[in-house]
Amino acid sequence: KTAIVTGAGSGSDGYGIGQAIAILFANHGANVLVVDIDLNRGNRTVEFILENGGSATLHSADVTIADHCKTTIESAVRIYGSLDILVNNVGMRGVGSVVDLNEEQFKKVLDVNLNSMVFMSKYAVQQMVENKRGSIINMSSFVALRAGGFGAAVPYALSKAGVIALTQQMCHDHGQDGIRVNCIAPGHVYTPMVADHVNPKQRELRRKAAPLQTEGTAWDVALAALFLASDESSYVTGASLVIDGGYVAH
């Protein structure tokens, strides 16, 4: 199968969620179009996959721009002949309450975290319809389901809640075309992006917050994505899979 994973570039320290998903998909035989706005980050992921015998191609795009989204889909089809899986993983932090949030940042967070998924899906669905099959996986967050776990973060929470609504609507709209649409809501997962904003004391508090009292990794999320992308989840659509050690239920 052919998969597109957005935001799949590699940081300098540890594995990000998009990178882990791209690597795991490739390990299981997928052709992966690694999409990242940063060529250096994206190339590190592609090189890792190729060095380990997988199939991957780098594609640089700003997925907040509709034309870039269209070109991304076209590139996957041109290179690999089809499109079976889309993982909308691009995301950024957004902090502040409604009183103190920054208007410019608020709009950017919505563009990156939500609008990018709309336009990537717009062109992916058109391609998947032709094959009467497809799996789209959108990255949400536990913050969309429970307040207070991330501090004041209205832009982030609102965008991630929108991802759940988008997932359910797309499930309804495109199920008869054989297209499944699900989302993943990670909890306190430790990734390079988190490492830039969390000190050791905060990291320990995050670990203790959930019933399992263990720290999630990018691989925990990647394994969930692998399930949702595969035929083993052929009867799963419209779902929000929470990967959080029990935090939301606690």
PDB file of C-alpha atoms in Angstrom:
ATOM      1  CA  LYS A   1       0.000   0.000   0.000  1.00  0.00           C
ATOM      2  CA  THR A   2       0.992   3.617  -0.457  1.00  0.00           C
ATOM      3  CA  ALA A   3       0.858   5.952   2.535  1.00  0.00           C
ATOM      4  CA  ILE A   4       1.312   9.678   2.959  1.00  0.00           C
ATOM      5  CA  VAL A   5       2.452  10.824   6.406  1.00  0.00           C
ATOM      6  CA  THR A   6       2.552  14.568   7.002  1.00  0.00           C
ATOM      7  CA  GLY A   7       4.867  16.083   9.578  1.00  0.00           C
ATOM      8  CA  ALA A   8       7.046  12.977   9.313  1.00  0.00           C
ATOM      9  CA  GLY A   9      10.400  14.713   9.634  1.00  0.00           C
ATOM     10  CA  SER A  10      12.965  13.725  12.233  1.00  0.00           C
ATOM     11  CA  GLY A  11      14.041  15.906  15.106  1.00  0.00           C
ATOM     12  CA  SER A  12      17.578  15.860  16.430  1.00  0.00           C
ATOM     13  CA  ASP A  13      16.705  14.040  19.653  1.00  0.00           C
ATOM     14  CA  GLY A  14      14.322  11.081  19.805  1.00  0.00           C
ATOM     15  CA  TYR A  15      11.443  10.052  17.570  1.00  0.00           C
ATOM     16  CA  GLY A  16       8.458  12.231  16.762  1.00  0.00           C
ATOM     17  CA  ILE A  17       5.029  10.713  16.141  1.00  0.00           C
ATOM     18  CA  GLY A  18       5.025  11.290  12.379  1.00  0.00           C
ATOM     19  CA  GLN A  19       8.515   9.884  12.027  1.00  0.00           C
ATOM     20  CA  ALA A  20       7.642   6.764  14.038  1.00  0.00           C
ATOM     21  CA  ILE A  21       4.510   6.200  11.938  1.00  0.00           C
ATOM     22  CA  ALA A  22       6.431   6.530   8.671  1.00  0.00           C
ATOM     23  CA  ILE A  23       9.133   4.111   9.851  1.00  0.00           C
ATOM     24  CA  LEU A  24       6.640   1.545  11.154  1.00  0.00           C
ATOM     25  CA  PHE A  25       4.562   1.668   7.968  1.00  0.00           C
ATOM     26  CA  ALA A  26       7.694   1.162   5.875  1.00  0.00           C
ATOM     27  CA  ASN A  27       8.793  -1.726   8.101  1.00  0.00           C
ATOM     28  CA  HIS A  28       5.479  -3.403   7.324  1.00  0.00           C
ATOM     29  CA  GLY A  29       5.907  -3.016   3.570  1.00  0.00           C
ATOM     30  CA  ALA A  30       4.246   0.282   2.702  1.00  0.00           C
ATOM     31  CA  ASN A  31       5.573   2.805   0.217  1.00  0.00           C
ATOM     32  CA  VAL A  32       5.733   6.004   2.271  1.00  0.00           C
ATOM     33  CA  LEU A  33       5.677   9.583   1.037  1.00  0.00           C
ATOM     34  CA  VAL A  34       7.371  11.445   3.873  1.00  0.00           C
ATOM     35  CA  VAL A  35       5.973  14.987   3.936  1.00  0.00           C
ATOM     36  CA  ASP A  36       7.588  17.798   5.865  1.00  0.00           C
ATOM     37  CA  ILE A  37       8.061  21.526   5.342  1.00  0.00           C
ATOM     38  CA  ASP A  38      11.702  21.121   6.451  1.00  0.00           C
ATOM     39  CA  LEU A  39      13.750  19.202   3.869  1.00  0.00           C
ATOM     40  CA  ASN A  40      16.517  18.339   6.334  1.00  0.00           C
ATOM     41  CA  ARG A  41      14.094  16.881   8.862  1.00  0.00           C
ATOM     42  CA  GLY A  42      12.220  14.957   6.211  1.00  0.00           C
ATOM     43  CA  ASN A  43      15.379  13.618   4.640  1.00  0.00           C
ATOM     44  CA  ARG A  44      16.564  12.132   7.946  1.00  0.00           C
ATOM     45  CA  THR A  45      13.410  10.023   8.123  1.00  0.00           C
ATOM     46  CA  VAL A  46      13.693   8.910   4.494  1.00  0.00           C
ATOM     47  CA  GLU A  47      17.348   7.966   4.923  1.00  0.00           C
ATOM     48  CA  PHE A  48      16.528   5.899   8.009  1.00  0.00           C
ATOM     49  CA  ILE A  49      13.805   4.014   6.124  1.00  0.00           C
ATOM     50  CA  LEU A  50      15.973   3.376   3.066  1.00  0.00           C
ATOM     51  CA  GLU A  51      18.930   2.226   5.170  1.00  0.00           C
ATOM     52  CA  ASN A  52      16.652  -0.349   6.796  1.00  0.00           C
ATOM     53  CA  GLY A  53      15.343  -1.738   3.512  1.00  0.00           C
ATOM     54  CA  GLY A  54      12.085   0.220   3.306  1.00  0.00           C
ATOM     55  CA  SER A  55      10.529   2.298   0.544  1.00  0.00           C
ATOM     56  CA  ALA A  56      10.166   6.052   1.049  1.00  0.00           C
ATOM     57  CA  THR A  57      10.307   9.326  -0.866  1.00  0.00           C
ATOM     58  CA  LEU A  58      10.702  12.850   0.489  1.00  0.00           C
ATOM     59  CA  HIS A  59       8.152  15.514  -0.417  1.00  0.00           C
ATOM     60  CA  SER A  60       8.432  19.069   0.897  1.00  0.00           C
ATOM     61  CA  ALA A  61       5.147  20.950   1.318  1.00  0.00           C
ATOM     62  CA  ASP A  62       3.366  23.526   3.440  1.00  0.00           C
ATOM     63  CA  VAL A  63       0.096  21.695   4.036  1.00  0.00           C
ATOM     64  CA  THR A  64      -1.660  24.856   5.203  1.00  0.00           C
ATOM     65  CA  ILE A  65      -1.716  25.817   1.492  1.00  0.00           C
ATOM     66  CA  ALA A  66      -4.380  24.004  -0.542  1.00  0.00           C
ATOM     67  CA  ASP A  67      -2.294  23.875  -3.730  1.00  0.00           C
ATOM     68  CA  HIS A  68       0.552  22.217  -1.822  1.00  0.00           C
ATOM     69  CA  CYS A  69      -1.903  19.613  -0.537  1.00  0.00           C
ATOM     70  CA  LYS A  70      -3.079  18.886  -4.070  1.00  0.00           C
ATOM     71  CA  THR A  71       0.503  18.535  -5.306  1.00  0.00           C
ATOM     72  CA  THR A  72       1.332  16.200  -2.416  1.00  0.00           C
ATOM     73  CA  ILE A  73      -1.456  13.796  -3.344  1.00  0.00           C
ATOM     74  CA  GLU A  74      -0.493  13.956  -7.009  1.00  0.00           C
ATOM     75  CA  SER A  75       3.133  13.205  -6.159  1.00  0.00           C
ATOM     76  CA  ALA A  76       2.240  10.040  -4.229  1.00  0.00           C
ATOM     77  CA  VAL A  77       0.120   8.757  -7.115  1.00  0.00           C
ATOM     78  CA  ARG A  78       2.744   9.662  -9.705  1.00  0.00           C
ATOM     79  CA  ILE A  79       5.554   7.936  -7.813  1.00  0.00           C
ATOM     80  CA  TYR A  80       3.748   4.876  -6.471  1.00  0.00           C
ATOM     81  CA  GLY A  81       0.675   4.542  -8.678  1.00  0.00           C
ATOM     82  CA  SER A  82      -2.029   4.854  -6.027  1.00  0.00           C
ATOM     83  CA  LEU A  83      -2.935   6.216  -2.612  1.00  0.00           C
ATOM     84  CA  ASP A  84      -4.278   3.950   0.128  1.00  0.00           C
ATOM     85  CA  ILE A  85      -3.467   5.689   3.410  1.00  0.00           C
ATOM     86  CA  LEU A  86      -3.266   9.298   4.567  1.00  0.00           C
ATOM     87  CA  VAL A  87      -2.008  10.225   8.021  1.00  0.00           C
ATOM     88  CA  ASN A  88      -2.732  13.865   8.843  1.00  0.00           C
ATOM     89  CA  ASN A  89      -0.127  14.344  11.537  1.00  0.00           C
ATOM     90  CA  VAL A  90       1.100  17.943  11.180  1.00  0.00           C
ATOM     91  CA  GLY A  91       0.562  19.927  14.359  1.00  0.00           C
ATOM     92  CA  MET A  92       1.824  22.698  16.608  1.00  0.00           C
ATOM     93  CA  ARG A  93       1.311  23.950  20.148  1.00  0.00           C
ATOM     94  CA  GLY A  94      -1.050  26.807  20.935  1.00  0.00           C
ATOM     95  CA  VAL A  95      -1.358  28.284  24.411  1.00  0.00           C
ATOM     96  CA  GLY A  96      -3.491  30.850  26.218  1.00  0.00           C
ATOM     97  CA  SER A  97      -7.026  31.277  27.520  1.00  0.00           C
ATOM     98  CA  VAL A  98      -9.624  33.235  25.531  1.00  0.00           C
ATOM     99  CA  VAL A  99      -8.529  36.308  27.467  1.00  0.00           C
ATOM    100  CA  ASP A 100      -4.812  36.213  26.820  1.00  0.00           C
ATOM    101  CA  LEU A 101      -4.369  34.231  23.604  1.00  0.00           C
ATOM    102  CA  ASN A 102      -2.565  35.811  20.688  1.00  0.00           C
ATOM    103  CA  GLU A 103      -4.844  36.383  17.689  1.00  0.00           C
ATOM    104  CA  GLU A 104      -2.161  35.726  15.089  1.00  0.00           C
ATOM    105  CA  GLN A 105      -1.057  32.521  16.804  1.00  0.00           C
ATOM    106  CA  PHE A 106      -4.683  31.426  17.184  1.00  0.00           C
ATOM    107  CA  LYS A 107      -5.251  31.612  13.427  1.00  0.00           C
ATOM    108  CA  LYS A 108      -1.972  29.849  12.678  1.00  0.00           C
ATOM    109  CA  VAL A 109      -2.761  26.966  15.056  1.00  0.00           C
ATOM    110  CA  LEU A 110      -6.129  26.425  13.364  1.00  0.00           C
ATOM    111  CA  ASP A 111      -4.436  26.537   9.965  1.00  0.00           C
ATOM    112  CA  VAL A 112      -1.794  23.983  10.912  1.00  0.00           C
ATOM    113  CA  ASN A 113      -3.760  21.646  13.175  1.00  0.00           C
ATOM    114  CA  LEU A 114      -7.149  21.595  11.464  1.00  0.00           C
ATOM    115  CA  ASN A 115      -7.350  23.350   8.103  1.00  0.00           C
ATOM    116  CA  SER A 116      -4.383  21.382   6.760  1.00  0.00           C
ATOM    117  CA  MET A 117      -6.288  18.156   7.405  1.00  0.00           C
ATOM    118  CA  VAL A 118      -9.330  19.447   5.552  1.00  0.00           C
ATOM    119  CA  PHE A 119      -7.384  20.240   2.397  1.00  0.00           C
ATOM    120  CA  MET A 120      -5.154  17.151   2.481  1.00  0.00           C
ATOM    121  CA  SER A 121      -8.300  15.064   2.830  1.00  0.00           C
ATOM    122  CA  LYS A 122     -10.088  16.992   0.078  1.00  0.00           C
ATOM    123  CA  TYR A 123      -7.611  15.765  -2.518  1.00  0.00           C
ATOM    124  CA  ALA A 124      -6.905  12.371  -0.937  1.00  0.00           C
ATOM    125  CA  VAL A 125     -10.582  11.405  -0.938  1.00  0.00           C
ATOM    126  CA  GLN A 126     -10.901  12.239  -4.626  1.00  0.00           C
ATOM    127  CA  GLN A 127      -8.095   9.779  -5.361  1.00  0.00           C
ATOM    128  CA  MET A 128      -9.317   7.084  -2.963  1.00  0.00           C
ATOM    129  CA  VAL A 129     -12.822   7.165  -4.420  1.00  0.00           C
ATOM    130  CA  GLU A 130     -11.429   5.846  -7.680  1.00  0.00           C
ATOM    131  CA  ASN A 131     -10.146   2.705  -5.905  1.00  0.00           C
ATOM    132  CA  LYS A 132     -13.215   2.363  -3.640  1.00  0.00           C
ATOM    133  CA  ARG A 133     -10.967   2.067  -0.596  1.00  0.00           C
ATOM    134  CA  GLY A 134      -8.784   4.088   1.698  1.00  0.00           C
ATOM    135  CA  SER A 135      -7.861   4.811   5.296  1.00  0.00           C
ATOM    136  CA  ILE A 136      -7.467   8.348   6.621  1.00  0.00           C
ATOM    137  CA  ILE A 137      -6.052   8.859  10.101  1.00  0.00           C
ATOM    138  CA  ASN A 138      -6.247  12.283  11.737  1.00  0.00           C
ATOM    139  CA  MET A 139      -4.146  13.225  14.758  1.00  0.00           C
ATOM    140  CA  SER A 140      -6.209  14.743  17.570  1.00  0.00           C
ATOM    141  CA  SER A 141      -5.286  14.945  21.266  1.00  0.00           C
ATOM    142  CA  PHE A 142      -6.569  14.039  24.713  1.00  0.00           C
ATOM    143  CA  VAL A 143      -6.861  17.797  25.237  1.00  0.00           C
ATOM    144  CA  ALA A 144      -9.910  17.711  22.943  1.00  0.00           C
ATOM    145  CA  LEU A 145     -11.623  15.401  25.439  1.00  0.00           C
ATOM    146  CA  ARG A 146     -10.522  16.710  28.827  1.00  0.00           C
ATOM    147  CA  ALA A 147      -9.589  20.214  29.938  1.00  0.00           C
ATOM    148  CA  GLY A 148      -6.752  21.036  32.285  1.00  0.00           C
ATOM    149  CA  GLY A 149      -4.171  18.509  31.189  1.00  0.00           C
ATOM    150  CA  PHE A 150      -2.184  20.965  29.120  1.00  0.00           C
ATOM    151  CA  GLY A 151      -2.584  24.258  30.949  1.00  0.00           C
ATOM    152  CA  ALA A 152      -4.422  27.124  29.253  1.00  0.00           C
ATOM    153  CA  ALA A 153      -4.430  26.053  25.603  1.00  0.00           C
ATOM    154  CA  VAL A 154      -7.599  27.254  23.882  1.00  0.00           C
ATOM    155  CA  PRO A 155      -6.126  27.366  20.344  1.00  0.00           C
ATOM    156  CA  TYR A 156      -4.723  23.859  20.641  1.00  0.00           C
ATOM    157  CA  ALA A 157      -7.778  22.324  22.326  1.00  0.00           C
ATOM    158  CA  LEU A 158     -10.190  23.922  19.873  1.00  0.00           C
ATOM    159  CA  SER A 159      -8.225  22.756  16.842  1.00  0.00           C
ATOM    160  CA  LYS A 160      -7.926  19.203  18.175  1.00  0.00           C
ATOM    161  CA  ALA A 161     -11.636  19.042  19.040  1.00  0.00           C
ATOM    162  CA  GLY A 162     -12.312  20.125  15.472  1.00  0.00           C
ATOM    163  CA  VAL A 163     -10.264  17.153  14.267  1.00  0.00           C
ATOM    164  CA  ILE A 164     -12.687  14.783  16.015  1.00  0.00           C
ATOM    165  CA  ALA A 165     -15.685  16.499  14.427  1.00  0.00           C
ATOM    166  CA  LEU A 166     -13.977  16.431  11.032  1.00  0.00           C
ATOM    167  CA  THR A 167     -13.257  12.713  11.433  1.00  0.00           C
ATOM    168  CA  GLN A 168     -16.872  11.883  12.234  1.00  0.00           C
ATOM    169  CA  GLN A 169     -18.225  13.990   9.390  1.00  0.00           C
ATOM    170  CA  MET A 170     -15.841  12.447   6.864  1.00  0.00           C
ATOM    171  CA  CYS A 171     -16.727   8.965   8.125  1.00  0.00           C
ATOM    172  CA  HIS A 172     -20.365   9.761   7.366  1.00  0.00           C
ATOM    173  CA  ASP A 173     -19.710  11.396   4.023  1.00  0.00           C
ATOM    174  CA  HIS A 174     -17.340   8.867   2.471  1.00  0.00           C
ATOM    175  CA  GLY A 175     -18.087   5.482   4.035  1.00  0.00           C
ATOM    176  CA  GLN A 176     -20.088   4.332   1.012  1.00  0.00           C
ATOM    177  CA  ASP A 177     -16.963   4.929  -1.073  1.00  0.00           C
ATOM    178  CA  GLY A 178     -15.055   2.407   1.035  1.00  0.00           C
ATOM    179  CA  ILE A 179     -13.058   5.100   2.813  1.00  0.00           C
ATOM    180  CA  ARG A 180     -12.516   4.717   6.548  1.00  0.00           C
ATOM    181  CA  VAL A 181     -11.700   7.795   8.620  1.00  0.00           C
ATOM    182  CA  ASN A 182     -10.486   7.585  12.204  1.00  0.00           C
ATOM    183  CA  CYS A 183      -8.498   9.723  14.598  1.00  0.00           C
ATOM    184  CA  ILE A 184      -5.988   9.136  17.343  1.00  0.00           C
ATOM    185  CA  ALA A 185      -5.919  11.182  20.540  1.00  0.00           C
ATOM    186  CA  PRO A 186      -2.506  10.829  22.197  1.00  0.00           C
ATOM    187  CA  GLY A 187      -2.076  11.671  25.856  1.00  0.00           C
ATOM    188  CA  HIS A 188       1.113  12.583  27.690  1.00  0.00           C
ATOM    189  CA  VAL A 189       3.440  11.178  25.043  1.00  0.00           C
ATOM    190  CA  TYR A 190       7.083  12.242  25.293  1.00  0.00           C
ATOM    191  CA  THR A 191       8.460  13.397  21.930  1.00  0.00           C
ATOM    192  CA  PRO A 192      11.117  15.916  20.824  1.00  0.00           C
ATOM    193  CA  MET A 193       8.426  18.604  20.519  1.00  0.00           C
ATOM    194  CA  VAL A 194       7.376  18.002  24.130  1.00  0.00           C
ATOM    195  CA  ALA A 195      10.994  17.888  25.311  1.00  0.00           C
ATOM    196  CA  ASP A 196      11.452  21.487  24.200  1.00  0.00           C
ATOM    197  CA  HIS A 197       8.766  22.684  26.637  1.00  0.00           C
ATOM    198  CA  VAL A 198       8.856  20.294  29.608  1.00  0.00           C
ATOM    199  CA  ASN A 199      11.437  20.204  32.409  1.00  0.00           C
ATOM    200  CA  PRO A 200      12.310  16.986  34.306  1.00  0.00           C
ATOM    201  CA  LYS A 201       9.885  17.739  37.169  1.00  0.00           C
ATOM    202  CA  GLN A 202       7.007  18.371  34.769  1.00  0.00           C
ATOM    203  CA  ARG A 203       7.885  15.212  32.851  1.00  0.00           C
ATOM    204  CA  GLU A 204       7.611  13.169  36.034  1.00  0.00           C
ATOM    205  CA  LEU A 205       4.245  14.743  36.895  1.00  0.00           C
ATOM    206  CA  ARG A 206       2.989  13.871  33.405  1.00  0.00           C
ATOM    207  CA  ARG A 207       4.074  10.269  33.906  1.00  0.00           C
ATOM    208  CA  LYS A 208       2.254   9.979  37.234  1.00  0.00           C
ATOM    209  CA  ALA A 209      -0.960  11.603  35.993  1.00  0.00           C
ATOM    210  CA  ALA A 210      -2.398   8.496  34.303  1.00  0.00           C
ATOM    211  CA  PRO A 211      -3.477   5.230  35.982  1.00  0.00           C
ATOM    212  CA  LEU A 212      -0.765   3.196  34.223  1.00  0.00           C
ATOM    213  CA  GLN A 213       1.876   5.623  35.557  1.00  0.00           C
ATOM    214  CA  THR A 214       4.050   5.018  32.501  1.00  0.00           C
ATOM    215  CA  GLU A 215       5.271   7.452  29.890  1.00  0.00           C
ATOM    216  CA  GLY A 216       3.917   7.138  26.369  1.00  0.00           C
ATOM    217  CA  THR A 217       6.192   7.230  23.355  1.00  0.00           C
ATOM    218  CA  ALA A 218       5.794   7.971  19.668  1.00  0.00           C
ATOM    219  CA  TRP A 219       5.830   4.222  19.027  1.00  0.00           C
ATOM    220  CA  ASP A 220       2.680   3.720  21.113  1.00  0.00           C
ATOM    221  CA  VAL A 221       0.879   6.116  18.776  1.00  0.00           C
ATOM    222  CA  ALA A 222       2.501   4.619  15.673  1.00  0.00           C
ATOM    223  CA  LEU A 223       1.262   1.135  16.562  1.00  0.00           C
ATOM    224  CA  ALA A 224      -2.279   2.481  16.824  1.00  0.00           C
ATOM    225  CA  ALA A 225      -1.898   4.139  13.427  1.00  0.00           C
ATOM    226  CA  LEU A 226      -0.628   0.864  11.961  1.00  0.00           C
ATOM    227  CA  PHE A 227      -3.788  -0.883  13.153  1.00  0.00           C
ATOM    228  CA  LEU A 228      -6.088   1.818  11.750  1.00  0.00           C
ATOM    229  CA  ALA A 229      -4.235   1.796   8.416  1.00  0.00           C
ATOM    230  CA  SER A 230      -4.338  -1.972   8.044  1.00  0.00           C
ATOM    231  CA  ASP A 231      -7.044  -4.372   6.914  1.00  0.00           C
ATOM    232  CA  GLU A 232      -7.266  -5.646  10.508  1.00  0.00           C
ATOM    233  CA  SER A 233      -9.374  -2.544  11.253  1.00  0.00           C
ATOM    234  CA  SER A 234     -11.636  -2.969   8.228  1.00  0.00           C
ATOM    235  CA  TYR A 235     -14.803  -2.463  10.343  1.00  0.00           C
ATOM    236  CA  VAL A 236     -13.468   0.540  12.267  1.00  0.00           C
ATOM    237  CA  THR A 237     -14.408   4.031  11.122  1.00  0.00           C
ATOM    238  CA  GLY A 238     -15.436   7.248  12.831  1.00  0.00           C
ATOM    239  CA  ALA A 239     -13.522   6.214  15.940  1.00  0.00           C
ATOM    240  CA  SER A 240     -11.371   8.320  18.244  1.00  0.00           C
ATOM    241  CA  LEU A 241      -8.695   6.036  19.664  1.00  0.00           C
ATOM    242  CA  VAL A 242      -7.284   7.472  22.891  1.00  0.00           C
ATOM    243  CA  ILE A 243      -3.660   6.490  23.601  1.00  0.00           C
ATOM    244  CA  ASP A 244      -3.067   7.985  27.045  1.00  0.00           C
ATOM    245  CA  GLY A 245      -2.446   5.350  29.711  1.00  0.00           C
ATOM    246  CA  GLY A 246      -5.972   5.936  31.022  1.00  0.00           C
ATOM    247  CA  TYR A 247      -5.587   9.658  31.707  1.00  0.00           C
ATOM    248  CA  VAL A 248      -8.915  10.785  30.197  1.00  0.00           C
ATOM    249  CA  ALA A 249     -10.842   8.034  31.993  1.00  0.00           C
ATOM    250  CA  HIS A 250      -9.108   8.700  35.344  1.00  0.00           C
TER     251      HIS A 250
END
